[in-house]
CSV table of C-alpha atoms in Angstrom, one decimal:
chain,number,residue,atom,x,y,z
A,1,MET,CA,-20.2,-1.0,-0.6
A,2,GLY,CA,-23.4,0.3,1.3
A,3,SER,CA,-20.7,3.0,3.1
A,4,LEU,CA,-20.0,4.0,-0.7
A,5,LEU,CA,-23.6,4.4,-1.7
A,6,GLY,CA,-24.4,5.7,2.0
A,7,GLU,CA,-26.8,2.6,1.3
A,8,SER,CA,-27.4,1.5,5.5
A,9,ASP,CA,-29.4,-1.8,3.9
A,10,ILE,CA,-26.9,-3.9,2.5
A,11,GLY,CA,-27.0,-7.6,3.1
A,12,ASP,CA,-23.6,-9.6,3.6
A,13,GLY,CA,-22.1,-12.4,1.5
A,14,ALA,CA,-20.9,-10.5,-2.3
A,15,ALA,CA,-23.3,-11.9,-4.0
A,16,ASN,CA,-26.8,-10.4,-1.5
A,17,GLN,CA,-23.6,-7.0,-1.7
A,18,ILE,CA,-23.9,-7.2,-5.7
A,19,HIS,CA,-27.8,-7.8,-6.4
A,20,ASP,CA,-28.2,-4.7,-2.8
A,21,VAL,CA,-26.1,-2.3,-4.2
A,22,PHE,CA,-28.0,-2.1,-8.3
A,23,ALA,CA,-31.0,-2.2,-6.3
A,24,LYS,CA,-30.3,0.4,-4.5
A,25,LEU,CA,-29.3,2.8,-7.6
A,26,PRO,CA,-31.6,5.2,-7.8
A,27,ASP,CA,-32.1,5.9,-3.6
A,28,ALA,CA,-27.9,6.1,-3.3
A,29,SER,CA,-26.2,9.5,-2.2
A,30,GLY,CA,-24.9,11.7,-4.9
A,31,TYR,CA,-22.4,13.4,-2.4
A,32,THR,CA,-22.0,9.6,-1.1
A,33,CYS,CA,-20.6,8.4,-4.2
A,34,LEU,CA,-18.9,11.5,-5.6
A,35,ILE,CA,-17.2,11.3,-2.0
A,36,GLY,CA,-16.3,7.5,-1.6
A,37,PHE,CA,-15.3,6.8,-5.5
A,38,THR,CA,-12.8,10.0,-4.9
A,39,GLY,CA,-11.6,8.8,-2.2
A,40,ILE,CA,-10.6,5.2,-3.6
A,41,LEU,CA,-9.8,7.7,-7.3
A,42,LEU,CA,-7.1,9.3,-5.0
A,43,LEU,CA,-5.7,6.1,-3.8
A,44,THR,CA,-5.3,4.6,-6.9
A,45,ILE,CA,-3.1,7.8,-7.9
A,46,LEU,CA,-0.7,8.1,-5.2
A,47,ASP,CA,-0.4,4.9,-5.6
A,48,GLN,CA,1.1,4.7,-9.5
A,49,ALA,CA,2.8,7.8,-8.8
A,50,GLY,CA,4.5,5.7,-5.7
A,51,LYS,CA,6.2,3.4,-8.2
A,52,ARG,CA,5.7,5.0,-11.4
A,53,TRP,CA,8.6,8.4,-10.0
A,54,GLY,CA,8.2,7.1,-6.1
A,55,LYS,CA,12.1,6.6,-7.0
A,56,LYS,CA,13.2,9.5,-8.1
A,57,ASN,CA,11.9,12.1,-5.7
A,58,LYS,CA,11.8,11.4,-2.3
A,59,ILE,CA,8.6,14.1,-2.0
A,60,VAL,CA,6.1,11.4,-4.5
A,61,TRP,CA,7.4,8.4,-2.4
A,62,PHE,CA,6.5,10.6,1.4
A,63,LEU,CA,2.8,10.8,-0.8
A,64,SER,CA,2.4,7.7,-1.8
A,65,ILE,CA,3.9,5.7,1.4
A,66,THR,CA,1.6,7.9,3.4
A,67,ARG,CA,-1.6,7.7,0.9
A,68,ALA,CA,-4.1,6.4,3.4
A,69,PHE,CA,-2.9,8.4,6.4
A,70,ILE,CA,-3.0,12.2,2.9
A,71,THR,CA,-6.9,10.5,2.3
A,72,LEU,CA,-7.7,9.5,5.2
A,73,LEU,CA,-6.9,13.8,6.2
A,74,ILE,CA,-7.8,15.5,3.7
A,75,TYR,CA,-11.6,13.3,3.8
A,76,THR,CA,-12.1,13.3,7.7
A,77,GLY,CA,-11.9,17.1,7.8
A,78,VAL,CA,-14.3,18.0,4.3
A,79,GLY,CA,-16.3,16.3,6.1
A,80,TYR,CA,-15.7,18.6,8.5
A,81,ALA,CA,-16.3,21.5,7.3
A,82,VAL,CA,-19.3,20.7,5.0
A,83,ASN,CA,-21.1,19.1,8.5
A,84,LYS,CA,-20.0,21.6,11.6
A,85,ASN,CA,-23.0,23.4,11.5
A,86,ARG,CA,-25.5,20.1,10.8
A,87,ASP,CA,-27.8,17.5,12.1
A,88,SER,CA,-26.2,14.3,12.8
A,89,ASP,CA,-29.3,12.8,10.7
A,90,ASP,CA,-28.9,16.1,8.2
A,91,TYR,CA,-25.4,15.7,7.3
A,92,LEU,CA,-24.3,17.0,3.3
A,93,PHE,CA,-23.2,12.9,3.4
A,94,ALA,CA,-23.1,9.3,4.7
A,95,VAL,CA,-20.2,10.0,8.0
A,96,VAL,CA,-19.0,6.6,9.7
A,97,GLN,CA,-19.1,7.0,13.5
A,98,VAL,CA,-17.6,5.3,15.9
A,99,LYS,CA,-17.9,5.6,19.4
A,100,SER,CA,-14.8,4.8,21.7
A,101,ASN,CA,-13.9,5.1,26.0
A,102,GLY,CA,-10.5,5.4,25.5
A,103,GLN,CA,-7.8,3.0,26.3
A,104,GLU,CA,-8.6,0.2,28.3
A,105,PRO,CA,-6.2,0.0,32.0
A,106,PRO,CA,-4.4,-3.0,32.0
A,107,ARG,CA,-5.4,-5.7,34.0
A,108,VAL,CA,-4.5,-9.9,33.2
A,109,PRO,CA,-6.6,-12.1,31.1
A,110,SER,CA,-9.2,-14.4,33.7
A,111,SER,CA,-7.9,-17.5,34.2
A,112,ASP,CA,-11.1,-19.3,32.5
A,113,LEU,CA,-10.0,-17.5,29.0
A,114,ILE,CA,-6.0,-18.6,29.7
A,115,ALA,CA,-7.3,-21.8,29.6
A,116,LYS,CA,-9.7,-22.3,27.3
A,117,VAL,CA,-7.4,-21.1,24.7
A,118,ALA,CA,-3.3,-22.2,26.3
A,119,SER,CA,-3.6,-25.5,23.9
A,120,ARG,CA,-5.7,-24.3,21.0
A,121,SER,CA,-2.6,-20.9,21.0
A,122,ILE,CA,0.1,-23.6,20.0
A,123,ALA,CA,-0.3,-23.8,16.2
A,124,VAL,CA,-1.3,-20.1,16.1
A,125,PHE,CA,1.7,-19.2,17.8
A,126,ILE,CA,4.1,-21.9,15.2
A,127,GLY,CA,2.0,-20.5,12.0
A,128,ALA,CA,2.7,-17.1,13.4
A,129,ALA,CA,6.0,-16.7,14.8
A,130,VAL,CA,6.9,-18.8,11.3
A,131,GLU,CA,5.3,-16.7,9.2
A,132,HIS,CA,7.4,-13.3,11.1
A,133,THR,CA,11.1,-15.0,10.7
A,134,ALA,CA,10.5,-16.1,6.8
A,135,ILE,CA,8.7,-12.4,5.5
A,136,ALA,CA,11.8,-10.8,7.6
A,137,ARG,CA,14.2,-13.4,6.1
A,138,ALA,CA,12.9,-11.7,2.9
A,139,PHE,CA,13.7,-8.3,3.4
A,140,GLY,CA,17.4,-9.5,4.6
A,141,VAL,CA,17.7,-10.8,0.7
A,142,LYS,CA,16.1,-7.5,-0.6
A,143,ASN,CA,17.9,-5.3,1.6
A,144,ASP,CA,21.1,-7.5,1.4
A,145,TYR,CA,21.4,-8.6,5.1
A,146,VAL,CA,21.2,-11.0,7.7
A,147,PRO,CA,18.1,-10.5,10.4
A,148,ASP,CA,19.1,-11.5,14.0
A,149,GLN,CA,16.2,-14.4,14.3
A,150,SER,CA,17.1,-14.1,17.8
A,151,GLN,CA,15.8,-9.8,18.0
A,152,GLU,CA,12.9,-11.2,16.0
A,153,LEU,CA,11.2,-14.0,17.8
A,154,CYS,CA,11.9,-12.2,21.3
A,155,TYR,CA,10.0,-8.8,19.2
A,156,PHE,CA,7.5,-11.3,18.8
A,157,GLY,CA,7.0,-12.7,22.0
A,158,VAL,CA,7.2,-9.3,24.5
A,159,ALA,CA,5.2,-7.1,21.7
A,160,ASN,CA,2.0,-10.3,22.7
A,161,PHE,CA,3.0,-11.0,26.1
A,162,PHE,CA,2.1,-6.6,26.3
A,163,ASN,CA,-0.3,-6.8,24.0
A,164,SER,CA,-2.4,-9.4,26.2
A,165,PHE,CA,-2.3,-6.8,28.9
A,166,PHE,CA,-5.0,-4.5,26.9
A,167,HIS,CA,-7.0,-7.0,25.3
A,168,ALA,CA,-5.0,-5.8,22.0
A,169,MET,CA,-4.8,-7.7,18.3
A,170,GLY,CA,-1.8,-10.2,18.3
A,171,VAL,CA,0.7,-8.4,15.7
A,172,GLY,CA,3.0,-10.2,14.0
A,173,GLY,CA,5.5,-9.2,10.6
A,174,ALA,CA,4.0,-8.9,7.8
A,175,MET,CA,4.6,-8.1,4.7
A,176,SER,CA,3.2,-4.0,3.7
A,177,ARG,CA,2.6,-3.0,0.3
A,178,THR,CA,4.5,0.5,1.3
A,179,ALA,CA,7.5,-1.8,3.3
A,180,HIS,CA,10.6,0.4,1.3
A,181,GLY,CA,14.0,-0.3,2.2
A,182,PRO,CA,16.7,2.0,0.2
A,183,GLU,CA,19.1,-0.3,-1.4
A,184,SER,CA,21.9,2.6,-0.9
A,185,GLU,CA,21.7,2.4,3.0
A,186,ARG,CA,23.9,0.6,5.2
A,187,ASN,CA,21.1,-1.9,7.7
A,188,TRP,CA,21.5,-2.2,11.0
A,189,SER,CA,21.7,-5.4,11.1
A,190,VAL,CA,25.1,-7.7,11.5
A,191,VAL,CA,25.2,-10.8,12.3
A,192,ALA,CA,25.8,-12.1,9.0
A,193,GLU,CA,29.7,-10.0,9.2
A,194,LYS,CA,29.8,-11.5,13.2
A,195,ARG,CA,28.9,-15.2,12.2
A,196,ILE,CA,31.7,-15.0,10.1
A,197,ALA,CA,34.1,-13.7,12.2
A,198,ARG,CA,33.5,-16.0,14.8
A,199,LEU,CA,34.2,-18.7,12.6
A,200,ARG,CA,37.1,-17.5,11.4
A,201,LYS,CA,38.1,-16.8,14.3
A,202,ARG,CA,37.9,-20.5,14.5
A,203,ALA,CA,39.4,-21.3,12.5
A,204,ASN,CA,42.6,-19.5,12.9
A,205,VAL,CA,42.0,-17.3,10.3
A,206,TYR,CA,43.5,-13.6,10.9
A,207,ASP,CA,44.4,-12.1,7.1
A,208,ILE,CA,41.4,-12.7,4.6
A,209,GLY,CA,43.8,-12.8,2.2
A,210,SER,CA,44.3,-15.7,2.6
A,211,LEU,CA,42.0,-17.5,2.6
A,212,PRO,CA,41.3,-19.7,-1.0
A,213,PRO,CA,39.9,-18.3,-3.6
A,214,ILE,CA,36.5,-19.5,-5.5
A,215,GLY,CA,36.5,-19.5,-9.6
A,216,LEU,CA,34.2,-21.9,-10.4
A,217,VAL,CA,31.0,-23.6,-9.1
A,218,ILE,CA,29.6,-27.0,-10.7
A,219,LEU,CA,25.9,-28.2,-9.9
A,220,ASP,CA,25.2,-31.5,-11.7
A,221,PHE,CA,21.5,-31.9,-12.6
A,222,GLY,CA,21.8,-34.8,-14.2
A,223,LYS,CA,19.2,-36.5,-11.2
A,224,VAL,CA,17.4,-33.7,-10.9
A,225,ASN,CA,13.8,-34.2,-12.0
A,226,HIS,CA,11.8,-32.0,-10.1
A,227,ILE,CA,12.6,-28.2,-8.7
A,228,ASP,CA,10.3,-26.1,-7.6
A,229,THR,CA,10.5,-21.9,-6.4
A,230,THR,CA,11.8,-22.4,-2.8
A,231,ALA,CA,14.4,-24.6,-3.7
A,232,VAL,CA,15.8,-21.4,-7.0
A,233,SER,CA,14.6,-18.9,-4.7
A,234,HIS,CA,17.5,-20.7,-2.1
A,235,LEU,CA,19.8,-21.2,-4.7
A,236,GLY,CA,19.8,-17.9,-5.9
A,237,ASN,CA,20.8,-16.9,-2.3
A,238,LEU,CA,22.8,-19.7,-2.6
A,239,PHE,CA,25.1,-17.8,-5.2
A,240,ASN,CA,24.9,-14.0,-3.8
A,241,GLU,CA,26.4,-15.4,-1.1
A,242,ILE,CA,29.2,-17.0,-2.9
A,243,ARG,CA,29.5,-14.0,-5.3
A,244,LYS,CA,30.1,-11.8,-2.0
A,245,TYR,CA,33.1,-13.5,-1.5
A,246,GLY,CA,34.8,-14.8,-4.9
A,247,GLY,CA,34.0,-11.9,-6.9
A,248,LYS,CA,32.0,-10.9,-9.4
A,249,GLY,CA,34.1,-12.8,-11.5
A,250,VAL,CA,32.4,-16.2,-10.0
A,251,GLU,CA,31.2,-18.5,-12.5
A,252,ILE,CA,28.7,-20.4,-11.7
A,253,ARG,CA,28.1,-23.5,-14.0
A,254,PHE,CA,25.4,-26.0,-14.8
A,255,VAL,CA,25.6,-30.2,-16.5
A,256,ASN,CA,23.6,-32.3,-16.6
A,257,ALA,CA,19.8,-30.2,-16.9
A,258,SER,CA,16.6,-31.1,-18.5
A,259,ASP,CA,14.6,-29.4,-20.4
A,260,TYR,CA,12.4,-28.7,-17.1
A,261,VAL,CA,14.6,-28.3,-15.0
A,262,ARG,CA,15.5,-25.0,-17.4
A,263,GLN,CA,11.9,-24.5,-17.0
A,264,ARG,CA,11.6,-24.2,-14.4
A,265,PHE,CA,14.1,-21.8,-14.1
A,266,GLU,CA,13.7,-20.0,-16.8
A,267,ARG,CA,10.2,-18.9,-15.0
A,268,ALA,CA,12.3,-17.5,-12.1
A,269,GLY,CA,14.1,-14.6,-14.4
A,270,TRP,CA,16.8,-17.1,-14.6
A,271,SER,CA,18.7,-17.0,-18.3
A,272,ILE,CA,20.0,-20.7,-18.4
A,273,VAL,CA,22.0,-20.7,-21.8
A,274,ASP,CA,23.9,-24.3,-23.7
A,275,ALA,CA,28.1,-24.3,-23.4
A,276,ASP,CA,28.4,-23.0,-26.7
A,277,THR,CA,25.6,-20.4,-26.6
A,278,SER,CA,27.4,-17.1,-27.4
A,279,VAL,CA,25.8,-14.2,-25.5
A,280,ASP,CA,27.0,-10.9,-24.8
A,281,ASP,CA,26.7,-10.4,-21.4
A,282,GLU,CA,28.3,-13.4,-19.9
A,283,GLU,CA,27.2,-12.5,-16.2
A,284,SER,CA,23.4,-11.7,-16.7
A,285,VAL,CA,23.7,-16.7,-18.3
A,286,THR,CA,23.5,-19.8,-16.4
A,287,ARG,CA,25.8,-21.7,-19.0
A,288,VAL,CA,24.6,-26.0,-18.6
A,289,TYR,CA,27.2,-28.2,-19.7
A,290,ARG,CA,26.3,-31.9,-21.3
A,291,SER,CA,28.7,-33.6,-18.1
A,292,VAL,CA,30.8,-32.6,-14.9
A,293,LEU,CA,34.0,-33.4,-17.6
A,294,HIS,CA,33.3,-30.9,-19.9
A,295,ALA,CA,31.8,-28.3,-17.7
A,296,VAL,CA,35.5,-28.9,-15.3
A,297,ALA,CA,37.6,-28.3,-18.8
A,298,ALA,CA,35.8,-25.7,-20.2
A,299,PRO,CA,38.1,-22.3,-20.5
A,300,ARG,CA,36.7,-20.1,-18.3
A,301,THR,CA,34.6,-17.3,-20.0
A,302,ARG,CA,34.8,-14.6,-17.1
A,303,LEU,CA,38.0,-14.2,-17.2
A,304,HIS,CA,37.9,-12.0,-20.0
A,305,SER,CA,34.8,-10.1,-19.6
A,306,GLY,CA,36.5,-6.9,-17.6
A,307,HIS,CA,36.3,-7.9,-14.2
A,308,ASP,CA,38.2,-5.7,-12.1
A,309,SER,CA,42.3,-7.1,-11.4
A,310,GLU,CA,41.7,-7.8,-8.5
A,311,ASP,CA,39.0,-10.9,-8.6
A,312,VAL,CA,41.5,-12.0,-12.4
A,313,GLU,CA,43.9,-12.2,-9.4
A,314,LYS,CA,41.6,-14.5,-7.0
A,315,LEU,CA,41.2,-16.5,-10.2
A,316,GLU,CA,44.9,-17.3,-11.5
A,317,LYS,CA,45.9,-18.1,-8.4
A,318,MET,CA,43.6,-20.8,-7.5
A,319,GLY,CA,45.9,-23.2,-10.2
A,320,THR,CA,48.9,-21.9,-7.9
A,321,ASN,CA,47.4,-22.8,-3.9
A,322,ASN,CA,46.1,-25.8,-4.7
A,323,GLU,CA,48.0,-26.9,-1.2
A,324,ALA,CA,46.2,-23.8,0.5
A,325,ILE,CA,42.8,-25.2,-1.2
A,326,ALA,CA,43.9,-28.1,0.2
A,327,THR,CA,44.9,-27.7,3.7
A,328,HIS,CA,42.4,-25.2,4.8
A,329,GLU,CA,38.8,-25.8,5.8
A,330,GLU,CA,36.0,-22.7,6.9
A,331,LYS,CA,31.9,-23.6,7.6
A,332,VAL,CA,30.2,-21.3,6.7
């Protein structure tokens, strides 16, 4: 806050800073306040513009994700332009001055340092590795691909190994606010496809058309008295994978879900309705039945919801392909 007001004698801690800021307002530098707060305003405008128009306009999107660089470039140029002919103690507004002596040459860390941090670094490494792989998984779910965990950990280790020779800060995956992954583009990771192909080859399955279709998935929540956000998220990912395999005609049905469990799903954005509820869009809802018997015997609702012929054919084959379903086993 001191740099925004052009004051250097600002204490540490939120309480001290709030007190010092208001106490020194009469002595604040007007030009410094103007530069500081207009910089914040520019960052906010670019951020909001990206959220509103970034998906429709590539220029706005680019300006939004590079807003920090743009702001730094603009105000560095302004600072140089107005202060280049002034002495350092007579600048028009406060300027941040950073001393730099260049990049230090790489060298092996001292053995004393390694001995001190070796045991303490284990917990840090585990935490950073878990966070790194979790974020990779989150981006994979968002952009519809499966990350290669071995590759992620290999990068994580190699990057930090070389960082240590330059006394650099340890790095790991982070959920950047400016991260962007266009859903329309094909991602580079093909780990899932390779794994499925390997499993099918092991099971001697070479004709994809011979695989048994999936038309109905029933989950009995009769013994479930609590479900957390992680479980709801994993179920959502599971259902997405099932629909990739079985098509849009796959129907998910819940059984004996309590009001509390239903509420947890609804808070996560699920549309949960009773079995006899009439809705316009069957694909957007998940129905809850009283028993497994009712869930199995109830007529299929999505057969009449405009699915393509390929999905309907898969569902119709379920009644005549029981032998194939009983004999085929694919561990995916």
